[in-house]
Amino acid sequence: MPKRRIRSKIGRGYLHTFACHRPHPFERDKEPGIEGPGYSRVVRCNQPYLHDKKPLKYASNHISTTKYNIITFFPKALFEQFRRVANLYFLLAAALSLTPISPFGPLSMIAPLVFVVGLSMAKEALEDWRRFIQDMKVNLRKVMVHKKDCVFGHKPWMQLRVGDVVKVEKDQFFPADLLFLSSSYEDGICYVETMNLDGETNLKVKRALEVTLPLDDDPTFKDFTATIKCEDPNPNLYTFVGKLEYDDRVHSIEPNQVLLRDSKLRNTEYVYGVVIFTGHDSKVMQNSTKSPSKRSKIEKQMDKIIYVLFSILVLISLLSSLGFFLQIKYYSPMWWYLKVPDSKGLYDPDHPLKSGFYHLITALILYGYLIPISLYVSIEVVKVLQALFINQDIQMYDEETGTPAEARTSNLNEELGQVDTILSDKTGTLTCNQMDFLKCSIAGTAFGTRASDVELAAAKQMELDRQIGNTEDEVMESDARLESVITSKDDDGVKLPIKGFSFEDSRLMNGSFINEPNKDDILLFFRILAVCHTAIPEKNEDSGTVTYEAESPDEGAFLVAAREFGFEFCRRTQAGVFVRERYPSFHEPIEREYKILGLLNFTSKRKRMTVIVRDETGQILLLCKGADSIIFDRLAKDGKKYLESTTKHLNEYGEAGLRTLALAYKKLDEAEFSAWNEEFTKAKTLFGGDREANLERVSDMMERDLILVGATAVEDKLQKGVPQCIDKLAQAGLKIWVLTGDKMETAINIGFACSLLRQGMKQICISTDVATLPQDAKQASKKDVLLQISNATQMIEQEKDPHAAFALIIDGKTLTYALEDDMKHQFLNLAVGCASVICCRVSPKQKALVTRLVKQGTGKITLAIGDGANDVGMIQEADIGVGISGCEGMQAVMASDFSIAQFRFLERLLVVHGHWCYKRIAQMICYFFYKNIAFGLTIFYFEAFTGFSGQSVYDDWYMLLFNVALTSLPVISLGVFEQDVDSEVCLQFPALYQQGPKNLFFDWPRIFGWMGNGLYTSLVVFFLNIIIFYDQAFRAGGQIADMTAVGTAMMTCVIWAVNCQIALTMSHFTWIQHFLIWGSVTTWYLFLLIYGEMHYALQKNTFRILREVLSPAPIYWSTTLLVTILSNLPYLTHISFQRMFNPLDHHVIQEIKYYKKHIEDGKMWIRESFKAREHTKIGFSARVDAKIRHLKGRLQKKHTLANNNDLVHRA
């Protein structure tokens, strides 16, 4: 039995009027306007079998986001691994270990390589397997597909074909890009959630073509056939060009009739659709581009260090080869007992060059331990664990939304500790993106008495500035208390009963507006709020209240305001919207219908929205709302009655940090609307590259000669803790730029509320007014902008006051010129010289271009943070992208490297985790190179000591386990658990963060210092062991040490020396570090005991090497102790000298904490924390500093005046 269709209670009018035309017979073949490249797709509806063969065969609906498959995994994964120079070297060495010229057995070279590469490949495989499982979950989802004879059956998504008719039910995802045919609603609408596409959580309304509305049940598809001709697959989510040939008519297809894959059907029982794009041809898959590959600065520098080590490796190999050449040519004939030349030709006095070349290869393999093979895999393990700690940090967990911080990539952890410049969005990042209707201007009269957050903060700041402290110490000690002054609201303030509505003014509330002199204008203002929108009302059956699914928070606030004023938007149908108006009587509401004749949507380019309606009297009205600059340009001569006063109010609202829109209207007669509608219909039915331009041109014709009604002002509240966070980041020495699409006045006042701007800061506003320029506007504008930049730069350079602070403010139009190649560097130089930079009215592309300019122009680490789709460009362009999971969806988060729920968490992410991760990775890498140099050079010394014979002093198993087991875990614990200071101290002493941007722990002097330490350790280990064991008995039976005993003793000294070194390097110990460090030493002795008992040890002359050979000899233990002490003595001396005479900031803090001075002398701790901050000219601290300077100046002036008076009296 066919399902009964649901009559729509909640509907909406379509964006534009519909049109269709009957094609001329010859047009059906030629298809004018939609032929040529880019418009070649043909879909045979309900005939999918026609798409099994070319030319109509298209991509299957099977999707794959994996990097590998069964066939390509090994070749592609191996290629990725051996793109690393170090791994390529070890691969060559492993291959050569199978030849006679290798100094080691194959096992000692192949096993570490297989372990390291295998571990990395296993990690790649695991990550790819997770992607594969996710793909298969999607591919195996079921959907109802029309098979034949009106039968719909379930079929996996992956088996769908182009042309299939599908039936999607409520709360299901769309399996492919579909042409919407009909729905359970009689008027052919459906509600769609597009969070997976654009991150937006609000519902969108889709509307089927009128001609397909009768296809409302399964039996209607028995004989259904049609043809779709449309654009080729492309990534544009919001455009679609195509036509449907059905029932001998051609109908244009709009984007609103296309249901995109991965969006979800909501509030609709079912829809029918025909598949247009499948699999990787669908728009969501076309948009699934890979994020740009980012490598940290330390990782790039690490590559340079490896090149240095390679150079050292080649150099000592050449020296070794030269020594071998000389030995073979001049001395080997005298060494008859060596039986030269040998059968393999490796020792041939007659061909010394050939033997020297063979030895060069031997040496390159022999000294390969200079290159740390396990470095890459150890760093990967450490970064994954660091990311886990970031994810688990409870201090960055937002309880309100239940959202934790997330490290979406672990490759950039240490980069968090080296940020120089932060580029931030404003709306939703610094502010909440929670709009409250606060003020309005109607017919030249301002309404709304409640103060905004910015006005409250400004009032408190003025009150604070009038207060004069007694001493500098008192100001410093009250720093934390005073910070609360700049928060947006008092914690005990009045809670707003109505979300989105903070308006207070009795003149408009409860129907009082009928007593105002301009009540007709006020009535029209309220109706524009209630009618000019695209929202969907949803009624709660339990409470009876109506909520709105709006396309933006502003629109939702307007509807709430209209409801509170007595004009409640209650429902929407295909034909119009219904408003429950409390007019003329406030206590007796009347439901009025406004028939929708046309709707011109808001876009970032248009910056306005227009709806054309017919009221109950038959009058056609055009209602428009948009940016004031756009609306004012479209006013009629007699429509500017309130322009001057409204402009004044808009400026006041902007100064109060409010977001504003202007409202206007005009009346239309039937003839005027019909003529325009006909032309607009023609523009819609045309196809081609100029279609959008034609639509815009025709729309612009209608949106002229408007009459200004008034303006709205909504408040976008500051997020909790934003001013304090900015202050702490400024104290840490970070520069903060704000890039926003808001008007200049709003951005400036948000800057004051955030303490990015303050009184006394000199503002440099760079702008251009094209209207006042000569005919060649672009050239004149460019010259004008360049002149402004040059003058401002000169002003900064000539400023003699060291405390002077400058703020650069520039708008989007001016930025267009400033970012051109011949001017961008001058602009950057000016911006770098300013304490804060605010870019207003910028587009998403300009955000990305500014980020690129700062990144490339300064050469320093940049971090971009935002919450919306318009921030994706700058997030991906910056060295580090941080997404905020806010009201604007998850698109910014999905494109980011790290995600947080609130801007204030950025403080902890950078100042705590960034600082820790930078120092951990830097110290870890330096230590890695130290230990490998200390170990690898002993092999070189021994080879030189043995006549460059290519003989290794160590057993193959010793060398195999050195990097893999005996020294790898302590260095991982260093990279994961090390803390120079705890998290609270990091926040109290933000200047510690500057150790990262200044790169104090990974600059070349420190790197070469660690290499020098490794060189010294290798010399001590080798020569002390050789001197001690060379020619004296070391066992009770009088035996002297053989090569195995010397090698084992030498390895013991290396193990002790490098593990004691890492213990000295650490500042923070837990039981884990102790267990891993001393456990590694213990593992060495356990290995010797077990290895010495194995049958294999007999072949290597290591049978019971520890139990019977070394442990009974006191000289073995005393040598280990002596070498360990001497090896670590220089480092111990260095750090002792540094802490005593030239301590770093964290050294001072560590000693204060160790001796508990922070408890015994609280004032001293506050004084030190006050000193331990970077000199900054922005933030709350800068305001305190300015106040202190002002106080001192007044006291000095007063003192000078008093002295002068004394002199006058004496005279």
mmCIF file of C-alpha atoms in Angstrom, residues 9 538-545:
data_model
loop_
_atom_site.group_PDB
_atom_site.id
_atom_site.type_symbol
_atom_site.label_atom_id
_atom_site.label_comp_id
_atom_site.label_asym_id
_atom_site.label_seq_id
_atom_site.Cartn_x
_atom_site.Cartn_y
_atom_site.Cartn_z
ATOM 1 C CA LYS A 9 3.891 22.156 8.175
ATOM 2 C CA GLU A 538 10.975 24.242 14.753
ATOM 3 C CA LYS A 539 8.286 23.929 17.394
ATOM 4 C CA ASN A 540 8.898 21.962 20.554
ATOM 5 C CA GLU A 541 5.740 19.923 21.038
ATOM 6 C CA ASP A 542 6.312 19.623 24.784
ATOM 7 C CA SER A 543 7.035 23.231 25.655
ATOM 8 C CA GLY A 544 5.293 24.895 22.738
ATOM 9 C CA THR A 545 8.267 27.183 22.121
#
